[in-house]
Amino acid sequence: MVLRRDAHRLAGHEGADGEDKRRPGAGAAHQGKERRTPPGLALAPPREHAVDGFQTIVFEKDAGLAWVTLNRPHVLNAINLQMRDELWEAAHAALYDPDVGVVVFRGAGDKAFSAGADISEFGTAPSYVEARRARQQRDLWALLHEFPKPLVAAIHGFALGAGVELPLFCDLRIAAEDARLGLPEVNLGYIPSAGGTQTMPRTVPRGVAMHLVLTGEPLSAQEALRWGLVHRVVPRSELYAEAERLARLLLERPPAVLRLAKAALRHGPDLPLDEALRLDGRLARRLLADADARRSLAARLAGEG
């Protein structure tokens, strides 16, 4: 959840009185048409196919990869309801597309992966019943949690609130040196509501998660690396190349192995050890019954022989 305002304050856009010091109208998430071309992505290679119809994200496919770009840079890629729905649509499309093996998330512009939920929409939600129904029909976080294909997050600048909760559902997180990651909802009198209170302590030590949630203070990229919140830190100019390198490394692995390995890692740690070991055995037996996995194993063994 949250924190476009916190990102503006940290970036020096907001004065002590809370007034936005950027150009007039820059913070109005709901005004005007969303920009389609993400600035700051000149270093990224052109993609072979872009899917039209989205206004808040860019969805591109390139030789097995799906690139999903959060594309509201004028508001630090704040996640509004439309973006959440479009992220769900993109993830759903990638899930059922046999030509997509790995999904990479990134943010447009130079300042942020995402500053979190768009606070300009607070208080404008439909009734509680309608909101619950919409979330059940298009639950982005549940979809990402159970996503069988590898998910990669390429993080730069601010990743706050929902802007860090989304990467927490990803399997690999690469950060640029300028990244700042945090859960500052407490500053708005709220708690993380996109899974952060549950996914963060499953990712970093409990004490670190407590500090992030209770104080709202962000971590630098190096601090995030030290505590396991990100897996690698690279110069900003190398971020997308490194994300693509890791994604293509995953594409070389048997899909069935990746799918079942993710299932074991996702569900096993929440089980008693004896049950987790039985789960491990069941998944291993399923691999032995998978024709593609058997062929891959035989080919690798033959190559080493």
Short mmCIF file of C-alpha atoms in Angstrom, two decimals:
data_model
loop_
_atom_site.label_atom_id
_atom_site.label_comp_id
_atom_site.label_asym_id
_atom_site.label_seq_id
_atom_site.Cartn_x
_atom_site.Cartn_y
_atom_site.Cartn_z
CA MET A 1 0.00 0.00 0.00
CA VAL A 2 0.76 3.71 0.09
CA LEU A 3 3.33 6.21 -0.11
CA ARG A 4 3.51 8.43 -3.08
CA ARG A 5 3.50 11.34 -0.58
CA ASP A 6 6.34 9.76 1.43
CA ALA A 7 8.38 9.32 -1.74
CA HIS A 8 7.83 12.96 -2.67
CA ARG A 9 8.98 14.01 0.80
CA LEU A 10 12.08 11.80 0.65
CA ALA A 11 12.87 13.08 -2.85
CA GLY A 12 12.54 16.68 -1.69
CA HIS A 13 9.38 17.37 -3.71
CA GLU A 14 7.28 18.17 -0.65
CA GLY A 15 7.80 20.97 1.82
CA ALA A 16 7.34 20.85 5.57
CA ASP A 17 3.75 22.06 5.14
CA GLY A 18 2.97 19.10 2.86
CA GLU A 19 2.68 21.23 -0.27
CA ASP A 20 3.92 19.59 -3.46
CA LYS A 21 6.84 21.69 -4.75
CA ARG A 22 6.96 20.05 -8.20
CA ARG A 23 5.47 21.63 -11.30
CA PRO A 24 1.72 22.40 -10.96
CA GLY A 25 -0.52 19.41 -11.55
CA ALA A 26 2.32 16.87 -11.41
CA GLY A 27 0.71 14.95 -8.57
CA ALA A 28 -2.76 14.68 -10.00
CA ALA A 29 -2.94 10.98 -10.75
CA HIS A 30 -6.43 11.20 -12.13
CA GLN A 31 -5.96 14.16 -14.47
CA GLY A 32 -5.26 13.79 -18.16
CA LYS A 33 -4.49 10.75 -20.22
CA GLU A 34 -1.85 8.33 -18.98
CA ARG A 35 1.43 8.58 -20.86
CA ARG A 36 2.12 5.58 -23.05
CA THR A 37 5.85 5.88 -23.63
CA PRO A 38 7.89 5.24 -20.48
CA PRO A 39 10.75 7.74 -20.22
CA GLY A 40 14.05 6.69 -18.71
CA LEU A 41 14.04 3.33 -20.48
CA ALA A 42 16.41 4.20 -23.31
CA LEU A 43 18.88 1.60 -22.08
CA ALA A 44 16.33 -1.19 -22.44
CA PRO A 45 16.42 -3.08 -25.76
CA PRO A 46 13.40 -2.87 -28.06
CA ARG A 47 10.89 -5.68 -27.64
CA GLU A 48 9.47 -7.79 -30.41
CA HIS A 49 5.84 -7.38 -29.43
CA ALA A 50 3.94 -4.85 -27.32
CA VAL A 51 0.36 -5.53 -26.28
CA ASP A 52 -1.97 -2.56 -26.83
CA GLY A 53 -4.94 -1.56 -24.74
CA PHE A 54 -3.25 -0.69 -21.45
CA GLN A 55 -3.08 2.87 -20.15
CA THR A 56 -1.13 2.53 -16.90
CA ILE A 57 1.31 -0.23 -17.79
CA VAL A 58 3.30 -1.38 -20.82
CA PHE A 59 3.21 -5.11 -21.58
CA GLU A 60 5.84 -6.43 -24.00
CA LYS A 61 6.98 -9.88 -25.03
CA ASP A 62 10.48 -10.71 -26.19
CA ALA A 63 11.67 -14.25 -26.90
CA GLY A 64 10.11 -15.96 -23.91
CA LEU A 65 10.14 -12.96 -21.57
CA ALA A 66 7.22 -10.73 -20.65
CA TRP A 67 8.23 -7.23 -19.57
CA VAL A 68 5.60 -5.47 -17.46
CA THR A 69 6.39 -1.78 -16.95
CA LEU A 70 4.50 0.30 -14.39
CA ASN A 71 3.92 3.39 -16.51
CA ARG A 72 2.76 6.38 -14.47
CA PRO A 73 6.13 8.09 -13.99
CA HIS A 74 4.55 11.53 -13.47
CA VAL A 75 3.20 10.22 -10.13
CA LEU A 76 6.17 7.94 -9.35
CA ASN A 77 4.26 4.96 -10.75
CA ALA A 78 1.70 5.12 -7.94
CA ILE A 79 -0.62 2.13 -8.16
CA ASN A 80 -4.22 3.20 -8.69
CA LEU A 81 -7.19 0.90 -9.18
CA GLN A 82 -6.79 0.94 -12.94
CA MET A 83 -3.14 -0.08 -12.72
CA ARG A 84 -3.95 -2.86 -10.28
CA ASP A 85 -6.55 -4.21 -12.71
CA GLU A 86 -4.18 -3.91 -15.67
CA LEU A 87 -1.41 -5.65 -13.73
CA TRP A 88 -3.85 -8.48 -13.06
CA GLU A 89 -4.76 -8.65 -16.75
CA ALA A 90 -1.09 -8.70 -17.79
CA ALA A 91 -0.18 -11.37 -15.25
CA HIS A 92 -3.21 -13.43 -16.25
CA ALA A 93 -2.23 -13.15 -19.92
CA ALA A 94 1.36 -14.17 -19.18
CA LEU A 95 0.20 -17.10 -17.08
CA TYR A 96 -1.74 -18.67 -19.96
CA ASP A 97 0.62 -17.67 -22.77
CA PRO A 98 2.77 -20.69 -23.73
CA ASP A 99 5.30 -18.32 -25.30
CA VAL A 100 6.00 -16.63 -21.94
CA GLY A 101 8.34 -18.39 -19.54
CA VAL A 102 9.40 -15.56 -17.20
CA VAL A 103 7.81 -12.23 -16.23
CA VAL A 104 9.93 -9.17 -15.36
CA PHE A 105 8.41 -6.16 -13.56
CA ARG A 106 9.98 -2.70 -13.73
CA GLY A 107 9.01 0.95 -13.34
CA ALA A 108 9.07 3.74 -15.92
CA GLY A 109 10.96 6.97 -15.34
CA ASP A 110 14.08 7.77 -13.36
CA LYS A 111 12.75 8.22 -9.84
CA ALA A 112 10.80 5.15 -8.78
CA PHE A 113 9.85 1.55 -9.34
CA SER A 114 6.65 2.53 -7.54
CA ALA A 115 5.88 4.86 -4.65
CA GLY A 116 2.96 2.68 -3.59
CA ALA A 117 -0.79 3.06 -3.66
CA ASP A 118 -2.22 6.22 -5.15
CA ILE A 119 -3.47 8.13 -2.10
CA SER A 120 -5.54 10.43 -4.31
CA GLU A 121 -8.03 7.55 -4.57
CA PHE A 122 -8.40 7.13 -0.81
CA GLY A 123 -12.01 7.64 0.20
CA THR A 124 -13.28 7.12 -3.34
CA ALA A 125 -13.58 3.33 -3.19
CA PRO A 126 -16.97 1.67 -3.76
CA SER A 127 -18.89 0.06 -0.91
CA TYR A 128 -17.17 -2.57 1.22
CA VAL A 129 -19.19 -5.36 -0.40
CA GLU A 130 -18.38 -4.16 -3.93
CA ALA A 131 -14.71 -3.71 -3.04
CA ARG A 132 -14.55 -7.26 -1.65
CA ARG A 133 -16.25 -8.66 -4.76
CA ALA A 134 -13.84 -6.82 -7.07
CA ARG A 135 -10.84 -8.07 -5.12
CA GLN A 136 -12.08 -11.66 -5.19
CA GLN A 137 -12.64 -11.48 -8.94
CA ARG A 138 -9.29 -9.86 -9.68
CA ASP A 139 -7.02 -10.54 -6.71
CA LEU A 140 -3.63 -9.46 -8.06
CA TRP A 141 -1.71 -10.42 -4.93
CA ALA A 142 -3.19 -13.93 -4.74
CA LEU A 143 -2.46 -14.41 -8.44
CA LEU A 144 1.19 -13.42 -7.97
CA HIS A 145 1.51 -15.53 -4.81
CA GLU A 146 0.47 -18.69 -6.66
CA PHE A 147 2.07 -17.76 -9.99
CA PRO A 148 3.80 -20.92 -11.32
CA LYS A 149 6.22 -19.15 -13.67
CA PRO A 150 9.27 -17.26 -12.37
CA LEU A 151 8.74 -13.59 -11.51
CA VAL A 152 11.60 -11.08 -11.49
CA ALA A 153 11.54 -7.50 -10.18
CA ALA A 154 14.01 -4.89 -11.45
CA ILE A 155 13.86 -2.13 -8.82
CA HIS A 156 15.21 1.40 -9.03
CA GLY A 157 14.55 4.53 -7.02
CA PHE A 158 11.67 4.42 -4.58
CA ALA A 159 9.91 1.12 -3.90
CA LEU A 160 7.53 1.97 -1.08
CA GLY A 161 4.36 0.42 0.29
CA ALA A 162 2.67 -1.54 -2.48
CA GLY A 163 5.73 -0.66 -4.54
CA VAL A 164 7.77 -3.05 -2.41
CA GLU A 165 4.91 -5.46 -1.67
CA LEU A 166 4.65 -6.30 -5.38
CA PRO A 167 8.35 -7.29 -5.62
CA LEU A 168 7.95 -9.36 -2.43
CA PHE A 169 5.77 -11.71 -4.48
CA CYS A 170 8.58 -12.06 -7.04
CA ASP A 171 11.13 -14.86 -6.95
CA LEU A 172 14.17 -12.74 -7.77
CA ARG A 173 14.65 -9.06 -6.93
CA ILE A 174 17.48 -7.04 -8.47
CA ALA A 175 17.99 -3.49 -7.23
CA ALA A 176 19.82 -0.52 -8.65
CA GLU A 177 22.22 1.26 -6.34
CA ASP A 178 19.76 4.15 -5.95
CA ALA A 179 16.90 1.97 -4.70
CA ARG A 180 15.17 2.75 -1.41
CA LEU A 181 12.72 0.14 -0.17
CA GLY A 182 10.27 0.47 2.68
CA LEU A 183 6.82 0.18 4.21
CA PRO A 184 5.97 3.68 5.45
CA GLU A 185 2.21 3.17 5.87
CA VAL A 186 2.56 3.87 9.59
CA ASN A 187 3.24 7.51 8.66
CA LEU A 188 -0.31 7.69 7.27
CA GLY A 189 -1.89 5.92 10.22
CA TYR A 190 -2.28 2.64 8.36
CA ILE A 191 -0.65 -0.77 7.98
CA PRO A 192 0.63 -2.49 4.81
CA SER A 193 -2.46 -4.03 3.21
CA ALA A 194 -1.06 -5.74 0.10
CA GLY A 195 0.50 -8.58 2.06
CA GLY A 196 3.53 -6.77 3.46
CA THR A 197 2.93 -7.73 7.09
CA GLN A 198 3.06 -11.38 6.01
CA THR A 199 5.47 -11.47 3.08
CA MET A 200 8.12 -9.20 4.63
CA PRO A 201 8.80 -11.38 7.74
CA ARG A 202 8.92 -14.40 5.43
CA THR A 203 11.65 -12.67 3.41
CA VAL A 204 13.82 -10.82 5.94
CA PRO A 205 14.52 -11.53 9.64
CA ARG A 206 11.52 -10.83 11.85
CA GLY A 207 13.28 -7.99 13.64
CA VAL A 208 14.01 -6.23 10.35
CA ALA A 209 10.39 -6.63 9.28
CA MET A 210 9.23 -5.19 12.60
CA HIS A 211 11.53 -2.20 12.15
CA LEU A 212 10.29 -1.55 8.62
CA VAL A 213 6.60 -1.77 9.53
CA LEU A 214 6.71 0.05 12.89
CA THR A 215 9.09 2.91 12.02
CA GLY A 216 8.34 3.38 8.33
CA GLU A 217 12.04 3.98 7.67
CA PRO A 218 13.25 2.72 4.26
CA LEU A 219 16.31 0.61 3.55
CA SER A 220 19.04 1.52 1.10
CA ALA A 221 19.84 -0.95 -1.66
CA GLN A 222 22.88 -2.24 0.23
CA GLU A 223 20.89 -2.63 3.45
CA ALA A 224 18.19 -4.48 1.53
CA LEU A 225 20.86 -6.78 0.08
CA ARG A 226 22.35 -7.42 3.53
CA TRP A 227 18.98 -8.56 4.91
CA GLY A 228 17.90 -10.57 1.87
CA LEU A 229 15.17 -8.23 0.66
CA VAL A 230 16.95 -8.06 -2.71
CA HIS A 231 19.26 -10.65 -4.20
CA ARG A 232 21.63 -8.42 -6.14
CA VAL A 233 22.58 -4.74 -6.38
CA VAL A 234 23.94 -3.31 -9.63
CA PRO A 235 24.63 0.15 -11.08
CA ARG A 236 21.49 1.81 -12.41
CA SER A 237 22.75 1.59 -16.00
CA GLU A 238 23.06 -2.22 -15.69
CA LEU A 239 19.73 -2.95 -14.00
CA TYR A 240 17.67 -4.12 -16.97
CA ALA A 241 20.55 -6.02 -18.57
CA GLU A 242 21.10 -7.92 -15.31
CA ALA A 243 17.38 -8.61 -14.92
CA GLU A 244 17.26 -9.94 -18.47
CA ARG A 245 20.38 -12.05 -17.93
CA LEU A 246 18.84 -13.75 -14.89
CA ALA A 247 15.48 -14.13 -16.62
CA ARG A 248 17.06 -15.81 -19.64
CA LEU A 249 19.03 -18.07 -17.32
CA LEU A 250 15.69 -19.21 -15.90
CA LEU A 251 14.35 -19.75 -19.42
CA GLU A 252 17.09 -22.32 -19.93
CA ARG A 253 15.78 -24.39 -17.02
CA PRO A 254 12.99 -26.99 -17.48
CA PRO A 255 9.64 -25.26 -16.83
CA ALA A 256 8.27 -28.20 -14.85
CA VAL A 257 11.26 -28.11 -12.51
CA LEU A 258 10.85 -24.38 -11.90
CA ARG A 259 7.12 -24.75 -11.32
CA LEU A 260 7.45 -27.53 -8.75
CA ALA A 261 10.50 -25.99 -7.09
CA LYS A 262 8.47 -22.80 -6.59
CA ALA A 263 5.61 -24.83 -5.11
CA ALA A 264 7.97 -26.56 -2.67
CA LEU A 265 9.57 -23.30 -1.58
CA ARG A 266 6.22 -21.52 -1.33
CA HIS A 267 4.32 -24.09 0.73
CA GLY A 268 6.98 -26.16 2.50
CA PRO A 269 8.24 -23.62 5.07
CA ASP A 270 4.73 -23.17 6.50
CA LEU A 271 4.35 -26.92 7.14
CA PRO A 272 5.72 -29.06 9.98
CA LEU A 273 9.00 -30.58 8.85
CA ASP A 274 7.62 -34.12 8.42
CA GLU A 275 4.80 -32.84 6.21
CA ALA A 276 7.19 -30.61 4.28
CA LEU A 277 9.45 -33.58 3.57
CA ARG A 278 6.49 -35.57 2.29
CA LEU A 279 5.57 -32.65 0.05
CA ASP A 280 9.14 -32.65 -1.26
CA GLY A 281 8.86 -36.34 -2.09
CA ARG A 282 5.52 -35.97 -3.85
CA LEU A 283 6.81 -33.15 -6.02
CA ALA A 284 9.96 -35.09 -6.89
CA ARG A 285 7.86 -38.07 -7.97
CA ARG A 286 5.73 -35.79 -10.13
CA LEU A 287 8.88 -34.63 -11.88
CA LEU A 288 9.87 -38.21 -12.62
CA ALA A 289 6.47 -38.67 -14.25
CA ASP A 290 6.86 -35.55 -16.40
CA ALA A 291 8.06 -36.46 -19.89
CA ASP A 292 9.74 -33.11 -20.57
CA ALA A 293 11.57 -33.20 -17.24
CA ARG A 294 12.75 -36.77 -17.90
CA ARG A 295 14.05 -35.83 -21.34
CA SER A 296 15.86 -32.81 -19.92
CA LEU A 297 17.43 -34.88 -17.17
CA ALA A 298 18.49 -37.59 -19.62
CA ALA A 299 20.02 -35.03 -21.98
CA ARG A 300 21.98 -33.39 -19.17
CA LEU A 301 23.23 -36.71 -17.86
CA ALA A 302 24.24 -37.77 -21.37
CA GLY A 303 26.13 -34.52 -21.81
CA GLU A 304 28.09 -35.14 -18.63
CA GLY A 305 28.83 -38.75 -19.47
#
